[in-house]
Short mmCIF file of C-alpha atoms in Angstrom, two decimals:
data_model
loop_
_atom_site.label_atom_id
_atom_site.label_comp_id
_atom_site.label_asym_id
_atom_site.label_seq_id
_atom_site.Cartn_x
_atom_site.Cartn_y
_atom_site.Cartn_z
CA MET A 640 24.24 40.43 253.10
CA ALA A 641 27.18 39.50 250.99
CA SER A 642 28.49 43.00 250.52
CA ILE A 643 29.18 43.37 253.94
CA LEU A 644 30.79 39.62 254.99
CA CYS A 645 34.07 39.47 254.24
CA CYS A 646 36.90 36.81 255.27
CA THR A 647 40.56 37.05 255.00
CA SER A 648 42.79 34.99 252.85
CA GLY A 649 46.86 35.50 253.13
CA ASN A 650 46.90 39.49 252.99
CA GLN A 651 43.49 39.96 250.97
CA THR A 652 40.24 40.47 252.23
CA VAL A 653 37.66 38.72 250.00
CA GLU A 654 34.18 38.87 249.96
CA ALA A 655 32.15 35.98 251.19
CA VAL A 656 30.10 33.98 248.94
CA VAL A 657 29.79 30.63 250.65
CA GLN A 658 27.95 32.12 254.10
CA PRO A 659 25.20 34.08 252.42
CA ALA A 660 24.44 31.02 250.09
CA TRP A 661 24.54 28.76 252.97
CA ASP A 662 22.35 30.83 255.16
CA ASN A 663 19.69 30.69 252.11
CA HIS A 664 20.16 27.18 251.93
CA PHE A 665 19.75 26.72 255.77
CA ALA A 666 16.50 28.84 255.95
CA ALA A 667 15.21 27.15 253.00
CA PHE A 668 15.75 23.85 254.27
CA GLY A 669 14.09 24.31 257.36
CA GLY A 670 11.23 26.23 255.80
CA GLN A 671 11.20 23.12 252.97
CA ASP A 672 11.14 25.96 250.37
CA VAL A 673 12.17 24.33 247.22
CA SER A 674 12.01 27.78 245.37
CA LYS A 675 14.30 29.04 247.82
CA VAL A 676 16.70 26.34 247.73
CA LEU A 677 16.97 26.55 243.98
CA LEU A 678 18.53 29.92 244.44
CA ASP A 679 22.17 28.33 245.50
CA TYR A 680 22.06 26.06 242.54
CA CYS A 681 22.68 26.44 238.72
CA GLU A 682 22.72 24.28 235.39
CA GLU A 683 26.30 22.90 236.26
CA SER A 684 25.03 21.77 239.80
CA LYS A 685 25.47 17.92 240.44
CA ILE A 686 23.96 16.25 243.64
CA ILE A 687 24.97 12.72 244.27
CA VAL A 688 22.95 10.87 246.90
CA TYR A 689 24.02 7.68 248.44
CA ASN A 690 21.99 5.71 250.76
CA TRP A 691 24.23 3.33 253.07
CA HIS A 692 21.23 1.23 253.78
CA ASP A 693 21.11 -0.34 250.30
CA ASP A 694 24.09 0.55 248.80
CA THR A 695 22.44 2.44 245.91
CA GLU A 696 23.38 5.91 244.63
CA THR A 697 21.08 8.90 242.92
CA VAL A 698 22.44 11.68 240.99
CA TYR A 699 20.61 14.89 240.21
CA ASN A 700 21.65 17.13 237.63
CA GLY A 701 20.98 20.85 236.71
CA MET A 702 18.27 22.87 238.20
CA ALA A 703 15.65 20.42 237.39
CA GLY A 704 17.74 17.78 238.88
CA ALA A 705 17.95 20.05 241.98
CA LYS A 706 14.25 20.60 242.16
CA GLU A 707 13.34 17.21 241.97
CA CYS A 708 15.93 16.02 244.74
CA PHE A 709 14.72 18.83 247.05
CA THR A 710 10.95 18.10 246.28
CA GLY A 711 11.44 14.58 247.25
CA LEU A 712 13.40 15.39 250.30
CA PHE A 713 11.04 17.39 251.89
CA ALA A 714 8.17 14.91 251.08
CA ALA A 715 10.27 12.62 252.69
CA LEU A 716 10.57 14.64 255.98
CA PRO A 717 6.94 15.15 257.35
CA ASP A 718 8.47 15.15 260.83
CA LEU A 719 11.12 17.51 261.53
CA SER A 720 10.91 17.26 265.48
CA GLY A 721 14.16 14.91 265.31
CA LEU A 722 16.27 17.16 262.82
CA ALA A 723 19.69 18.31 263.92
CA ALA A 724 22.98 19.37 262.62
CA PRO A 725 25.38 18.82 264.83
CA GLU A 726 28.17 20.04 262.82
CA ILE A 727 28.47 22.52 260.25
CA HIS A 728 31.68 23.93 258.66
CA VAL A 729 31.46 27.02 256.23
CA GLU A 730 34.93 27.47 254.44
CA GLU A 731 35.26 30.64 252.23
CA GLY A 732 38.93 29.62 251.26
CA ASN A 733 39.65 27.88 248.06
CA PRO A 734 38.14 25.24 247.48
CA LYS A 735 34.91 26.83 248.80
CA SER A 736 33.04 24.57 250.53
CA VAL A 737 30.57 23.44 253.49
CA PHE A 738 30.76 20.05 255.64
CA LEU A 739 27.36 19.26 257.24
CA ILE A 740 26.57 16.37 259.40
CA TRP A 741 22.88 16.27 259.88
CA ARG A 742 19.84 13.49 261.02
CA CYS A 743 16.26 13.54 261.29
CA PRO A 744 15.17 10.10 262.48
CA SER A 745 11.89 11.18 263.36
CA SER A 746 11.54 10.85 259.51
CA GLY A 747 13.99 7.76 259.02
CA PHE A 748 16.95 9.79 258.32
CA VAL A 749 19.30 8.21 260.70
CA HIS A 750 22.58 9.34 259.77
CA CYS A 751 23.46 12.02 257.23
CA THR A 752 26.52 13.88 255.89
CA ASP A 753 26.82 16.49 252.93
CA THR A 754 29.94 17.98 251.16
CA PHE A 755 28.86 20.98 249.08
CA LEU A 756 31.62 22.84 246.70
CA PHE A 757 30.95 26.07 245.42
CA ASN A 758 31.80 28.00 242.76
CA ASP A 759 33.08 31.75 242.80
CA ALA A 760 29.62 32.64 242.16
CA GLY A 761 28.53 31.12 245.19
CA LYS A 762 26.52 28.48 243.51
CA ILE A 763 26.49 24.92 244.70
CA VAL A 764 28.25 22.80 241.75
CA ARG A 765 28.56 19.63 243.66
CA GLN A 766 26.87 18.05 246.35
CA THR A 767 28.02 14.46 247.72
CA VAL A 768 25.51 13.22 249.97
CA CYS A 769 25.41 9.83 252.37
CA ILE A 770 22.44 9.11 254.16
CA LEU A 771 21.55 5.89 256.30
CA ASN A 772 17.78 5.43 255.56
CA PRO A 773 16.10 2.24 255.62
CA GLY A 774 12.90 3.56 254.16
CA ALA A 775 14.12 5.62 251.12
CA PRO A 776 13.30 4.16 247.45
CA ALA A 777 16.33 2.14 246.07
CA GLY A 778 18.33 4.14 243.70
CA LYS A 779 20.90 2.84 241.11
CA ALA A 780 23.85 1.04 241.25
CA PRO A 781 26.87 3.37 242.50
CA LEU A 782 29.22 4.60 240.17
CA CYS A 783 33.00 3.77 240.25
CA THR A 784 34.34 6.20 237.26
CA GLU A 785 37.23 4.75 234.71
CA PRO A 786 40.53 6.65 234.85
CA GLN A 787 40.62 9.60 232.87
CA GLY A 788 43.82 11.26 232.86
CA GLY A 789 44.59 14.44 234.77
CA PRO A 790 45.99 15.71 238.17
CA VAL A 791 43.30 14.82 240.55
CA GLN A 792 43.46 11.16 238.83
CA ALA A 793 47.25 11.05 239.42
CA SER A 794 47.05 11.66 242.82
CA TRP A 795 43.84 9.50 243.46
CA ASP A 796 45.34 6.53 241.86
CA ASN A 797 48.41 7.29 244.25
CA HIS A 798 46.30 7.66 247.31
CA PHE A 799 44.38 4.74 246.67
CA ALA A 800 47.65 2.43 246.01
CA ALA A 801 49.16 3.97 249.10
CA PHE A 802 45.97 3.11 251.16
CA GLY A 803 45.74 -0.41 250.23
CA ALA A 804 49.41 -1.01 250.82
CA GLN A 805 49.04 1.25 254.22
CA ASP A 806 52.03 3.22 253.14
CA VAL A 807 52.19 6.45 254.90
CA ASP A 808 55.02 8.13 253.19
CA LYS A 809 53.40 7.50 250.05
CA VAL A 810 50.02 8.88 250.97
CA LEU A 811 51.80 12.27 252.11
CA LYS A 812 52.54 12.85 248.28
CA ASP A 813 49.11 13.57 247.92
CA TYR A 814 48.91 16.27 250.53
CA THR A 815 50.60 20.02 251.58
CA GLU A 816 51.29 22.16 254.53
CA LYS A 817 47.82 23.36 253.54
CA SER A 818 45.75 20.42 253.94
CA VAL A 819 43.05 19.80 256.55
CA ILE A 820 41.17 16.37 256.97
CA LYS A 821 37.99 16.64 259.29
CA VAL A 822 37.04 12.84 260.64
CA TYR A 823 33.60 12.76 262.15
CA ASN A 824 32.15 9.51 263.89
CA GLN A 825 28.25 9.35 263.45
CA VAL A 826 28.26 6.68 266.33
CA THR A 827 30.15 8.86 269.03
CA ASP A 828 29.83 12.36 267.64
CA GLU A 829 33.07 13.38 267.77
CA LEU A 830 35.22 15.22 265.10
CA VAL A 831 38.82 15.30 264.88
CA GLU A 832 40.95 17.52 262.70
CA PHE A 833 44.09 17.17 261.13
CA LYS A 834 46.07 19.83 259.50
CA GLY A 835 49.39 20.10 257.22
CA LEU A 836 51.43 16.84 256.82
CA LYS A 837 52.33 16.45 260.65
CA GLY A 838 48.59 15.98 260.80
CA VAL A 839 48.11 13.95 257.55
CA LYS A 840 50.93 11.52 259.18
CA GLU A 841 48.90 11.61 262.18
CA CYS A 842 45.54 10.48 260.81
CA PHE A 843 46.82 7.78 258.34
CA THR A 844 49.54 6.64 260.93
CA GLY A 845 46.49 5.74 263.26
CA LEU A 846 44.12 4.73 260.92
CA PHE A 847 46.32 2.16 259.62
CA LYS A 848 46.62 0.80 262.62
CA ASP A 849 43.08 0.64 263.08
CA LEU A 850 42.61 -0.78 260.07
CA SER A 851 44.23 -4.63 261.23
CA ASP A 852 42.18 -6.76 259.37
CA LEU A 853 41.63 -5.68 255.83
CA SER A 854 39.05 -8.87 255.17
CA GLY A 855 36.02 -6.87 254.57
CA LEU A 856 37.68 -3.60 252.80
CA ALA A 857 35.14 -2.65 250.08
CA ALA A 858 34.75 0.67 247.83
CA PRO A 859 31.40 0.34 246.39
CA ALA A 860 31.65 4.04 244.95
CA ILE A 861 34.63 5.98 243.45
CA ARG A 862 33.58 8.97 241.50
CA VAL A 863 36.88 11.12 240.08
CA GLU A 864 36.50 14.66 238.84
CA GLU A 865 38.93 16.86 237.32
CA ALA A 866 38.50 20.72 237.99
CA THR A 867 37.10 22.53 235.44
CA GLU A 868 37.15 26.29 235.21
CA ASP A 869 34.42 26.84 237.31
CA LYS A 870 34.96 23.68 239.83
CA ALA A 871 37.69 22.41 241.97
CA GLY A 872 38.65 18.54 241.19
CA MET A 873 37.18 16.10 243.48
CA VAL A 874 36.76 12.68 244.59
CA PHE A 875 33.85 10.90 245.99
CA LEU A 876 34.24 7.88 248.17
CA VAL A 877 32.34 5.47 250.08
CA TRP A 878 33.92 2.57 251.60
CA ARG A 879 33.92 0.38 254.54
CA CYS A 880 36.02 -2.43 256.37
CA PRO A 881 33.76 -4.01 259.08
CA SER A 882 36.39 -6.80 259.73
CA SER A 883 38.05 -3.71 261.61
CA GLY A 884 35.10 -1.83 262.81
CA TYR A 885 34.27 0.62 260.16
CA ASN A 886 30.78 -0.28 259.48
CA HIS A 887 30.36 2.72 257.09
CA ALA A 888 32.39 5.32 255.85
CA THR A 889 32.56 8.19 253.11
CA ASP A 890 35.14 10.69 252.35
CA THR A 891 34.83 13.77 249.85
CA PHE A 892 38.47 14.94 248.84
CA LEU A 893 38.78 18.54 247.33
CA PHE A 894 41.66 19.38 245.40
CA ASP A 895 43.62 22.57 244.93
CA ALA A 896 44.80 23.66 241.43
CA ALA A 897 48.07 21.62 241.52
CA GLY A 898 46.09 18.41 242.04
CA LYS A 899 46.86 17.97 245.70
CA ILE A 900 44.43 17.25 248.71
CA ALA A 901 43.49 20.65 250.14
CA LYS A 902 40.24 19.32 252.14
CA GLN A 903 39.15 15.77 252.93
CA ASN A 904 35.61 15.43 255.03
CA VAL A 905 35.58 11.91 256.39
CA VAL A 906 32.63 10.32 257.81
CA ILE A 907 32.63 7.00 259.46
CA MET A 908 30.27 5.03 261.44
CA LYS A 909 32.72 2.78 264.10
CA PRO A 910 31.24 1.38 267.42
CA ALA A 911 32.43 3.28 270.49
CA ALA A 912 34.42 0.38 271.86
CA GLU A 913 36.63 0.55 268.86
CA ALA A 914 36.64 4.15 268.55
CA GLY A 915 38.29 4.29 271.69
CA GLU A 916 41.05 2.29 270.86
CA GLN A 917 42.27 4.87 268.14
#
């Protein structure tokens, strides 16, 4: 299939690698076929699963970790009658990724979101997952990485400071005209997309207006990873601000080669009344 799929990037037509891998993953997931799922992973893969219910995190590394993850997940999904995936965004442009919203309340998975980061060979090298599952086994305390230097860390330090200060102009320094932010509200099932610097400005101007009371602001998980030869730089963030209606939230930031935010997938749980005031 990969040989006949293509996409346009600038003036070049490039072979699609994400869509064939995603087609395999989606079919394998529906069939609960662990061996087929593993075809999309490699020894460099890392899956990070955060449960909003108890604020714990479980990390799975390499092929053995992926096998453990999906063996356990499929065992925890005995009833697929409620399985739904209202949003699936497959993107071949760098950083290669899939943004997924799914749920399976019939098996206790009330709300879930994944961002998959692919390498050029079409293998999943990073997968950030947030679930709301009251019945899932507790994981470990979530990770907040120590500052490590590098362009991703520098952008993140600026972003974090700008967010705390609600400084839109400072936030914009970490984005470009090619940046895309997707914001999905699990409560209202609404997706909003913001593109370019104008869109980023609109996004954060509205967000900071929404965040009128920061007394409940917390970020229990912050994982910063610099780019490697085989993987784009990224940040995985879990945060909340219930004092302003943001009961749960997560962002996965994917960075370009210059350390700017190319893609930002945001998932929030914000009650409909507050959401209508945005």
